[in-house]
């Protein structure tokens, strides 16, 4: 079974430019998450989807960040325009609900963004 | 106060010893707790989860939960150099079904 697939693995852009990240979750996982991880920190949630609905986007900087999950499968996270402080690793994860909730997330390999 | 707190380390242990990693959390309503391992330059991978007070064992790993003290720990027996990584504690928030992560503890196992 394929895991969570993310692309690209690395991205270097100049500030004020747009950038997009793509994620395909594990088949059958209806919940998808985008996290951001800064160096030396734990991942922080940006947005959570249940199927195609964004159920928690309270920590998404909506002035420059946007996300979509069309048809409840793959997802795209966009930043426009990028700022120097956006340099981080962007992680996508998915999970499947069980009797006691989910049993942990599976993370993709992440996209390392460098804004110069 | 951070929602999930971990000692950043590094925690250094000799090969074959027991490594003990600790985590405290602030949300008293949290019901499920997770430990992830993250190698340098890689994404987090799930090691264990625990829901009930007490111990849960899986191979060389034991997770311990004390909800009254809001404390979670991970014990790694017979530590190996390949266990050297950052260990992230994650707590499922009572509301919103999302994992909140600590900053992680760096573990170094010396051969």
Coordinates of N, CA and C in Angstrom, one line a residue:
Chain A
X1 N 0.9 -1.2 0.0 CA 0.0 0.0 0.0 C 0.9 1.2 0.0
X2 N 0.6 2.2 -0.9 CA 1.4 3.4 -1.0 C 1.1 4.2 0.3
X3 N 2.1 4.9 0.7 CA 1.9 5.8 1.9 C 1.3 7.2 1.4
X4 N 1.5 8.2 2.3 CA 1.1 9.5 1.9 C 2.1 10.1 1.0
X5 N 1.7 10.5 -0.2 CA 2.6 11.0 -1.2 C 2.6 12.5 -1.2
X6 N 3.7 13.2 -1.2 CA 3.8 14.6 -1.2 C 4.8 15.0 -2.4
X7 N 4.5 16.1 -2.9 CA 5.5 16.7 -3.9 C 5.3 18.2 -3.9
X8 N 6.4 18.9 -4.2 CA 7.8 18.4 -4.4 C 8.4 18.1 -3.1
X9 N 9.6 17.5 -3.1 CA 10.4 17.3 -1.9 C 11.0 18.6 -1.4
X10 N 11.5 19.3 -2.3 CA 12.2 20.6 -2.0 C 11.7 21.7 -2.9
X11 N 11.7 22.9 -2.4 CA 11.3 24.0 -3.2 C 12.1 25.3 -2.7
X12 N 12.7 26.0 -3.6 CA 13.4 27.2 -3.2 C 12.8 28.3 -4.1
X13 N 12.3 29.3 -3.4 CA 11.7 30.4 -4.2 C 12.1 31.8 -3.6
X14 N 11.9 32.8 -4.4 CA 12.2 34.1 -3.8 C 11.0 34.6 -3.1
X15 N 11.2 35.5 -2.1 CA 10.1 36.1 -1.4 C 9.1 36.8 -2.4
X16 N 7.9 36.8 -2.0 CA 6.8 37.4 -2.8 C 6.3 36.5 -3.9
X17 N 7.0 35.4 -4.2 CA 6.5 34.5 -5.2 C 5.5 33.5 -4.7
X18 N 4.7 32.9 -5.5 CA 3.7 31.9 -5.0 C 4.4 30.6 -5.0
X19 N 3.8 29.6 -4.2 CA 4.3 28.3 -4.2 C 3.1 27.4 -3.9
X20 N 3.1 26.1 -4.4 CA 2.1 25.2 -4.1 C 2.6 23.8 -3.7
X21 N 2.0 23.2 -2.8 CA 2.4 21.8 -2.4 C 1.2 20.9 -2.6
X22 N 1.5 19.6 -3.0 CA 0.5 18.7 -3.3 C 0.6 17.5 -2.4
X23 N -0.5 16.9 -2.1 CA -0.5 15.7 -1.2 C -1.6 14.7 -1.6
X24 N -1.2 13.5 -1.7 CA -2.2 12.4 -1.9 C -2.2 11.5 -0.7
X25 N -3.3 11.4 0.0 CA -3.3 10.6 1.3 C -3.4 9.1 1.0
X26 N -3.3 8.3 2.1 CA -3.5 6.9 1.9 C -4.9 6.6 1.5
X27 N -5.1 5.6 0.6 CA -6.4 5.3 0.1 C -7.3 4.9 1.3
X28 N -8.5 5.5 1.3 CA -9.4 5.1 2.4 C -9.4 6.0 3.6
X29 N -8.3 6.8 3.7 CA -8.2 7.7 4.8 C -9.0 9.0 4.5
X30 N -10.1 9.2 5.3 CA -10.9 10.4 5.0 C -10.5 11.7 5.6
X31 N -9.6 11.6 6.6 CA -9.1 12.8 7.2 C -7.7 13.2 6.8
X32 N -7.5 14.4 6.4 CA -6.2 14.9 5.8 C -5.8 16.1 6.6
X33 N -4.5 16.2 6.9 CA -4.0 17.3 7.7 C -2.8 17.9 7.0
X34 N -2.6 19.2 7.1 CA -1.4 19.9 6.7 C -0.8 20.5 8.0
X35 N 0.4 20.1 8.2 CA 1.2 20.7 9.3 C 2.4 21.4 8.8
X36 N 2.9 22.3 9.6 CA 4.2 23.0 9.3 C 5.1 22.8 10.5
X37 N 6.4 22.4 10.1 CA 7.4 22.2 11.1 C 8.6 23.1 10.9
X38 N 8.8 23.9 11.9 CA 10.0 24.7 11.9 C 11.2 24.0 12.5
X39 N 12.4 24.4 12.2 CA 13.6 23.7 12.7 C 13.6 23.7 14.2
X40 N 13.7 22.5 14.8 CA 13.8 22.3 16.2 C 12.5 22.4 17.0
X41 N 11.4 22.4 16.2 CA 10.1 22.4 16.8 C 9.2 21.2 16.4
X42 N 8.1 21.0 17.1 CA 7.2 20.0 16.6 C 6.3 20.5 15.5
X43 N 5.7 19.6 14.8 CA 4.7 20.0 13.8 C 3.5 20.8 14.4
X44 N 3.1 21.8 13.7 CA 1.9 22.6 14.1 C 0.9 22.5 13.0
X45 N -0.4 22.3 13.4 CA -1.5 22.1 12.5 C -1.8 23.4 11.8
X46 N -1.9 23.3 10.5 CA -2.4 24.4 9.7 C -3.9 24.3 9.3
X47 N -4.3 23.1 8.9 CA -5.6 22.8 8.5 C -5.9 21.3 8.5
X48 N -7.2 21.0 8.8 CA -7.6 19.6 8.9 C -8.9 19.5 8.0
X49 N -8.9 18.5 7.2 CA -10.0 18.2 6.3 C -10.7 16.8 6.7
X50 N -12.0 16.8 6.7 CA -12.7 15.6 6.8 C -13.5 15.5 5.5
X51 N -13.0 14.5 4.7 CA -13.5 14.4 3.3 C -13.1 15.7 2.6
X52 N -14.0 16.4 2.0 CA -13.7 17.6 1.3 C -13.9 18.9 2.1
X53 N -14.3 18.7 3.3 CA -14.7 19.9 4.2 C -13.5 20.2 5.1
X54 N -13.1 21.5 5.1 CA -12.1 22.0 6.0 C -12.8 22.2 7.4
X55 N -12.5 21.4 8.4 CA -13.2 21.4 9.6 C -12.4 22.2 10.7
X56 N -11.2 22.4 10.4 CA -10.4 23.2 11.4 C -9.3 23.9 10.6
X57 N -9.5 25.2 10.4 CA -8.4 26.0 9.7 C -8.1 27.2 10.5
X58 N -8.3 27.1 11.8 CA -8.1 28.2 12.7 C -6.7 28.7 12.8
X59 N -5.7 27.9 12.4 CA -4.3 28.3 12.5 C -3.7 28.5 11.1
X60 N -4.5 28.6 10.1 CA -4.1 28.9 8.8 C -4.0 30.4 8.5
X61 N -2.9 30.9 8.2 CA -2.8 32.4 7.9 C -3.5 32.7 6.6
X62 N -4.8 33.1 6.8 CA -5.6 33.1 5.6 C -5.3 34.3 4.6
X63 N -4.5 35.2 5.1 CA -4.2 36.3 4.2 C -3.3 35.9 3.1
X64 N -2.5 34.8 3.3 CA -1.6 34.4 2.3 C -1.7 32.9 2.0
X65 N -2.3 32.1 2.9 CA -2.3 30.7 2.7 C -3.7 30.3 2.2
X66 N -3.8 29.3 1.4 CA -5.1 28.7 1.0 C -4.9 27.2 0.8
X67 N -6.0 26.5 0.9 CA -5.9 25.0 0.7 C -7.2 24.6 0.1
X68 N -7.1 23.4 -0.6 CA -8.3 22.8 -1.1 C -8.1 21.3 -1.2
X69 N -9.3 20.6 -1.1 CA -9.3 19.2 -1.2 C -10.5 18.8 -2.0
X70 N -10.3 18.9 -3.3 CA -11.4 18.6 -4.2 C -11.7 17.1 -4.2
X71 N -12.9 16.8 -4.2 CA -13.4 15.4 -4.3 C -12.9 14.5 -3.1
X72 N -12.4 15.2 -2.0 CA -12.1 14.5 -0.8 C -11.0 13.5 -0.9
X73 N -10.1 13.7 -1.9 CA -8.9 12.8 -2.0 C -7.7 13.7 -1.8
X74 N -7.0 14.0 -3.0 CA -5.8 14.8 -2.8 C -6.0 16.2 -2.5
X75 N -5.0 16.9 -2.0 CA -5.1 18.2 -1.5 C -3.9 19.1 -2.0
X76 N -4.2 20.4 -2.1 CA -3.1 21.3 -2.4 C -3.1 22.5 -1.4
X77 N -1.9 22.8 -1.0 CA -1.7 23.9 -0.1 C -0.9 25.0 -0.8
X78 N -1.4 26.2 -0.8 CA -0.8 27.3 -1.6 C -0.4 28.5 -0.6
X79 N 0.7 29.1 -1.0 CA 1.2 30.3 -0.3 C 1.4 31.4 -1.4
X80 N 0.7 32.5 -1.2 CA 0.9 33.6 -2.1 C 0.6 34.9 -1.4
X81 N 1.6 35.9 -1.3 CA 3.0 35.7 -1.6 C 3.8 35.1 -0.5
X82 N 4.8 34.4 -0.8 CA 5.6 33.8 0.3 C 6.5 34.9 1.0
X83 N 6.7 34.6 2.2 CA 7.6 35.5 3.0 C 8.8 34.7 3.6
X84 N 9.8 35.4 4.0 CA 11.0 34.7 4.5 C 10.6 33.7 5.7
X85 N 9.7 34.2 6.5 CA 9.3 33.4 7.7 C 8.5 32.1 7.3
X86 N 8.2 31.9 6.1 CA 7.5 30.7 5.7 C 8.4 29.5 5.4
X87 N 9.7 29.8 5.5 CA 10.6 28.7 5.3 C 10.4 27.7 6.4
X88 N 10.2 26.4 6.0 CA 9.8 25.4 7.0 C 9.6 24.1 6.2
X89 N 9.3 23.0 6.9 CA 8.9 21.8 6.2 C 7.4 21.7 6.3
X90 N 6.8 21.5 5.2 CA 5.3 21.3 5.2 C 5.0 19.9 5.1
X91 N 4.3 19.4 6.1 CA 4.0 18.0 6.2 C 2.5 17.7 6.0
X92 N 2.2 16.7 5.2 CA 0.8 16.3 5.0 C 0.7 15.0 5.7
X93 N -0.5 14.7 6.3 CA -0.7 13.5 7.0 C -2.2 13.1 6.8
X94 N -2.4 11.8 6.9 CA -3.8 11.3 6.8 C -4.1 10.3 7.9
X95 N -5.3 10.1 8.2 CA -5.7 9.1 9.3 C -7.0 8.5 8.9
X96 N -7.3 7.4 9.6 CA -8.5 6.7 9.5 C -9.2 6.5 10.8
X97 N -10.5 6.8 10.9 CA -11.2 6.8 12.2 C -11.4 5.4 12.6
X98 N -11.3 5.1 13.9 CA -11.6 3.8 14.4 C -12.6 4.0 15.6
X99 N -12.8 2.9 16.3 CA -13.8 3.0 17.4 C -13.4 4.0 18.5
X100 N -12.1 4.2 18.7 CA -11.7 5.2 19.8 C -11.1 6.4 19.1
X101 N -11.6 6.7 17.9 CA -11.0 7.8 17.2 C -9.9 7.3 16.3
X102 N -9.0 8.2 15.9 CA -7.9 7.7 15.0 C -6.8 7.0 15.8
X103 N -6.1 6.2 15.1 CA -5.0 5.5 15.7 C -3.6 6.1 15.3
X104 N -3.6 7.3 15.1 CA -2.4 8.0 14.8 C -2.4 8.4 13.3
X105 N -1.6 9.4 13.0 CA -1.5 9.9 11.6 C -0.3 9.2 11.0
X106 N -0.4 9.1 9.6 CA 0.7 8.7 8.8 C 1.1 10.0 8.0
X107 N 2.4 10.3 8.2 CA 2.9 11.5 7.5 C 3.5 11.2 6.2
X108 N 3.4 12.1 5.3 CA 4.2 12.0 4.0 C 5.6 12.5 4.3
X109 N 6.4 12.5 3.2 CA 7.8 12.8 3.3 C 8.1 14.3 3.5
X110 N 7.1 15.1 3.3 CA 7.2 16.5 3.5 C 7.8 17.3 2.4
X111 N 7.6 18.6 2.3 CA 8.2 19.5 1.4 C 9.0 20.5 2.2
X112 N 10.3 20.6 1.9 CA 11.1 21.6 2.6 C 11.1 22.8 1.7
X113 N 10.5 23.9 2.2 CA 10.5 25.2 1.5 C 11.5 26.1 2.1
X114 N 12.3 26.7 1.1 CA 13.2 27.8 1.5 C 12.8 29.0 0.7
X115 N 12.6 30.1 1.4 CA 12.3 31.4 0.8 C 13.5 32.3 1.0
X116 N 14.0 32.8 -0.2 CA 15.2 33.6 -0.1 C 14.9 35.0 -0.6
Chain B
X1 N 2.1 28.6 29.2 CA 2.4 27.2 29.3 C 2.1 26.5 28.0
X2 N 3.1 25.8 27.4 CA 2.8 25.1 26.2 C 1.8 23.9 26.5
X3 N 1.1 23.5 25.5 CA 0.1 22.5 25.6 C 0.8 21.1 25.9
X4 N 1.9 20.9 25.2 CA 2.7 19.6 25.3 C 4.1 20.0 25.5
X5 N 4.7 19.6 26.7 CA 6.1 19.9 27.0 C 7.0 18.7 27.0
X6 N 8.1 18.9 26.4 CA 9.1 17.8 26.5 C 10.5 18.5 26.8
X7 N 11.4 17.8 27.4 CA 12.7 18.2 27.6 C 13.4 18.1 26.2
X8 N 14.1 19.2 25.8 CA 14.6 19.1 24.4 C 15.9 18.2 24.3
X9 N 16.5 18.0 25.5 CA 17.7 17.1 25.5 C 18.9 17.9 25.0
X10 N 19.9 17.3 24.4 CA 19.9 15.8 24.1 C 20.0 14.9 25.3
X11 N 19.3 13.8 25.2 CA 19.5 12.7 26.2 C 20.5 11.7 25.7
X12 N 21.5 11.5 26.4 CA 22.6 10.6 25.9 C 22.6 9.3 26.8
X13 N 22.5 8.2 26.2 CA 22.5 6.9 26.9 C 23.5 6.0 26.2
X14 N 24.1 5.1 26.9 CA 25.0 4.1 26.3 C 24.2 3.0 25.6
X15 N 24.8 2.4 24.6 CA 24.1 1.3 24.0 C 23.8 0.2 25.0
X16 N 22.6 -0.4 24.9 CA 22.1 -1.4 25.8 C 21.4 -0.9 27.0
X17 N 21.4 0.4 27.3 CA 20.8 1.0 28.4 C 19.3 1.2 28.1
X18 N 18.6 1.6 29.2 CA 17.2 2.0 29.0 C 17.1 3.6 28.8
X19 N 16.4 4.0 27.8 CA 16.2 5.4 27.6 C 14.8 5.8 28.1
X20 N 14.7 6.8 28.8 CA 13.4 7.3 29.4 C 13.1 8.7 28.9
X21 N 12.0 8.8 28.1 CA 11.6 10.1 27.5 C 10.3 10.5 28.2
X22 N 10.2 11.7 28.5 CA 9.0 12.2 29.3 C 8.3 13.3 28.6
X23 N 7.0 13.4 28.9 CA 6.1 14.4 28.3 C 5.0 14.8 29.3
X24 N 4.7 16.1 29.4 CA 3.6 16.5 30.2 C 2.6 17.3 29.3
X25 N 1.3 17.3 29.6 CA 0.4 18.0 28.8 C -0.6 18.7 29.6
X26 N -1.2 19.8 29.1 CA -2.0 20.7 29.8 C -3.5 20.4 29.7
X27 N -4.0 19.8 28.6 CA -5.4 19.6 28.4 C -5.9 18.4 29.1
X28 N -6.5 18.6 30.3 CA -6.9 17.5 31.1 C -7.9 16.5 30.4
X29 N -8.6 17.0 29.4 CA -9.6 16.2 28.7 C -9.0 15.3 27.6
X30 N -7.7 15.4 27.4 CA -7.1 14.6 26.3 C -7.3 13.1 26.6
X31 N -7.6 12.3 25.6 CA -7.9 10.9 25.8 C -6.9 10.0 25.1
X32 N -6.1 10.5 24.1 CA -5.2 9.6 23.4 C -3.9 10.3 23.2
X33 N -2.8 9.4 23.3 CA -1.4 9.9 23.3 C -0.5 9.1 22.4
X34 N 0.4 9.8 21.8 CA 1.1 9.2 20.7 C 2.6 9.5 20.8
X35 N 3.4 8.6 20.5 CA 4.9 8.8 20.4 C 5.3 8.6 18.9
X36 N 6.0 9.6 18.4 CA 6.6 9.5 17.1 C 8.1 9.6 17.1
X37 N 8.7 9.0 16.2 CA 10.2 9.1 16.1 C 10.5 9.8 14.8
X38 N 11.5 10.8 14.8 CA 11.8 11.5 13.6 C 13.3 11.6 13.5
X39 N 13.8 10.9 12.4 CA 15.2 11.0 12.1 C 15.5 12.3 11.4
X40 N 16.7 12.7 11.5 CA 17.1 14.0 10.9 C 16.8 14.1 9.4
X41 N 16.0 15.1 9.0 CA 15.7 15.2 7.6 C 14.6 14.4 7.1
X42 N 14.0 13.6 8.0 CA 12.8 12.7 7.7 C 11.6 13.2 8.3
X43 N 10.5 12.6 8.0 CA 9.2 12.9 8.6 C 8.9 12.1 9.8
X44 N 8.0 12.5 10.7 CA 7.7 11.7 11.9 C 7.1 10.3 11.5
X45 N 7.4 9.3 12.2 CA 6.8 8.0 12.1 C 6.3 7.5 13.4
X46 N 5.1 6.9 13.4 CA 4.4 6.5 14.6 C 5.1 5.3 15.2
X47 N 5.4 5.4 16.5 CA 5.9 4.3 17.3 C 4.8 3.6 18.0
X48 N 4.1 4.4 18.9 CA 3.1 3.8 19.7 C 2.0 4.8 20.0
X49 N 0.8 4.3 20.4 CA -0.2 5.1 21.0 C -0.7 4.4 22.2
X50 N -1.3 5.2 23.1 CA -1.8 4.7 24.4 C -3.1 5.5 24.8
X51 N -4.1 4.8 25.2 CA -5.3 5.5 25.6 C -5.6 5.3 27.1
X52 N -5.2 4.2 27.7 CA -5.6 4.0 29.1 C -4.4 4.2 30.0
X53 N -4.7 4.5 31.3 CA -3.7 4.6 32.3 C -2.9 3.3 32.4
X54 N -1.6 3.4 32.7 CA -0.8 2.2 32.9 C 0.2 2.1 31.8
X55 N 0.7 0.9 31.6 CA 1.7 0.6 30.6 C 1.2 -0.1 29.4
X56 N 1.9 0.2 28.3 CA 1.6 -0.6 27.0 C 2.9 -0.9 26.4
X57 N 3.2 -2.2 26.1 CA 4.5 -2.6 25.7 C 4.4 -3.1 24.2
X58 N 5.4 -2.7 23.4 CA 5.5 -3.2 22.1 C 7.0 -3.4 21.8
X59 N 7.4 -4.6 21.8 CA 8.8 -4.9 21.6 C 9.7 -4.3 22.6
X60 N 10.6 -3.5 22.2 CA 11.6 -2.8 23.1 C 11.0 -1.5 23.7
X61 N 9.8 -1.1 23.2 CA 9.2 0.1 23.6 C 8.0 -0.1 24.6
X62 N 8.0 0.8 25.6 CA 6.9 0.8 26.6 C 6.4 2.2 26.8
X63 N 5.1 2.4 26.5 CA 4.5 3.7 26.8 C 3.8 3.7 28.2
X64 N 3.9 4.7 28.9 CA 3.3 4.8 30.2 C 2.5 6.1 30.3
X65 N 1.3 5.9 30.8 CA 0.3 7.0 30.9 C -0.2 7.2 32.3
X66 N -0.2 8.4 32.8 CA -0.8 8.8 34.1 C -1.6 10.0 33.9
X67 N -2.9 9.8 33.7 CA -3.8 10.9 33.4 C -4.0 11.9 34.6
X68 N -3.9 11.3 35.8 CA -4.1 12.2 37.0 C -2.9 13.2 37.0
X69 N -1.7 12.8 36.7 CA -0.5 13.6 36.7 C -0.3 14.3 35.4
X70 N -1.1 14.0 34.3 CA -1.0 14.5 33.0 C 0.4 14.3 32.5
X71 N 0.8 13.0 32.5 CA 2.2 12.7 32.2 C 2.2 11.4 31.3
X72 N 3.1 11.5 30.3 CA 3.2 10.3 29.4 C 4.7 10.1 29.3
X73 N 5.1 8.8 29.2 CA 6.5 8.6 29.0 C 6.7 7.4 28.0
X74 N 7.9 7.4 27.5 CA 8.3 6.3 26.6 C 9.6 5.7 27.1
X75 N 9.6 4.4 27.3 CA 10.9 3.7 27.7 C 11.3 2.9 26.5
X76 N 12.6 3.0 26.2 CA 13.2 2.2 25.2 C 14.3 1.3 25.8
X77 N 14.0 0.0 25.8 CA 14.9 -0.9 26.4 C 16.0 -1.3 25.4
X78 N 17.2 -1.7 25.9 CA 18.3 -2.2 25.1 C 18.5 -1.2 23.9
X79 N 18.7 0.0 24.3 CA 18.8 1.1 23.3 C 20.0 0.8 22.3
X80 N 19.7 1.1 21.0 CA 20.6 0.9 20.0 C 21.0 2.2 19.3
X81 N 22.2 2.3 18.7 CA 22.5 3.5 18.0 C 21.5 3.9 17.0
X82 N 20.8 3.0 16.4 CA 19.8 3.3 15.4 C 18.5 3.9 16.0
X83 N 18.5 3.9 17.4 CA 17.4 4.6 18.1 C 17.7 6.1 18.2
X84 N 18.8 6.6 17.8 CA 19.2 8.0 17.9 C 18.3 8.8 17.0
X85 N 17.5 9.7 17.5 CA 16.5 10.4 16.7 C 15.9 11.4 17.7
X86 N 15.0 12.2 17.1 CA 14.1 13.1 17.9 C 12.8 12.3 18.2
X87 N 12.4 12.3 19.4 CA 11.1 11.7 19.8 C 10.1 12.7 20.1
X88 N 9.0 12.7 19.4 CA 7.9 13.6 19.5 C 6.7 13.0 20.3
X89 N 6.3 13.7 21.3 CA 5.1 13.3 22.0 C 3.9 14.1 21.4
X90 N 2.8 13.5 21.2 CA 1.6 14.1 20.6 C 0.4 13.7 21.4
X91 N -0.5 14.7 21.6 CA -1.7 14.5 22.4 C -2.9 14.9 21.6
X92 N -3.9 14.1 21.6 CA -5.1 14.4 20.9 C -5.9 15.4 21.7
X93 N -6.2 16.5 21.1 CA -6.9 17.6 21.8 C -8.3 17.1 22.1
X94 N -8.9 17.5 23.2 CA -10.2 17.0 23.6 C -11.2 17.4 22.5
X95 N -11.1 18.7 22.0 CA -12.0 19.2 21.0 C -11.3 19.4 19.7
X96 N -11.8 18.8 18.7 CA -11.2 19.1 17.3 C -10.5 17.9 16.7
X97 N -10.3 16.9 17.5 CA -9.7 15.7 16.9 C -8.4 16.0 16.2
X98 N -7.5 16.7 16.8 CA -6.2 17.0 16.2 C -5.1 16.7 17.2
X99 N -4.0 16.3 16.6 CA -2.8 16.1 17.4 C -2.0 17.4 17.7
X100 N -1.7 17.6 18.9 CA -0.8 18.7 19.3 C 0.5 18.1 19.7
X101 N 1.6 18.6 19.1 CA 2.9 18.0 19.3 C 3.7 18.8 20.2
X102 N 4.6 18.1 21.0 CA 5.6 18.8 21.7 C 6.8 19.1 20.8
X103 N 7.8 19.7 21.3 CA 8.9 20.1 20.4 C 9.9 19.0 20.2
X104 N 9.8 17.9 21.0 CA 10.6 16.7 20.8 C 11.8 16.7 21.7
X105 N 12.3 15.5 22.0 CA 13.5 15.2 22.8 C 14.5 14.5 21.9
X106 N 15.7 15.1 21.8 CA 16.7 14.4 21.0 C 17.4 13.3 21.8
X107 N 17.4 12.1 21.3 CA 18.0 11.0 22.0 C 19.3 10.6 21.2
X108 N 20.4 10.4 21.9 CA 21.6 9.9 21.3 C 22.1 8.7 22.1
X109 N 22.2 7.6 21.3 CA 22.6 6.3 21.9 C 24.1 6.1 21.4
X110 N 25.0 6.0 22.4 CA 26.4 5.9 22.1 C 26.9 4.5 22.2
X111 N 27.5 4.1 21.1 CA 28.1 2.7 21.1 C 29.4 2.6 21.7

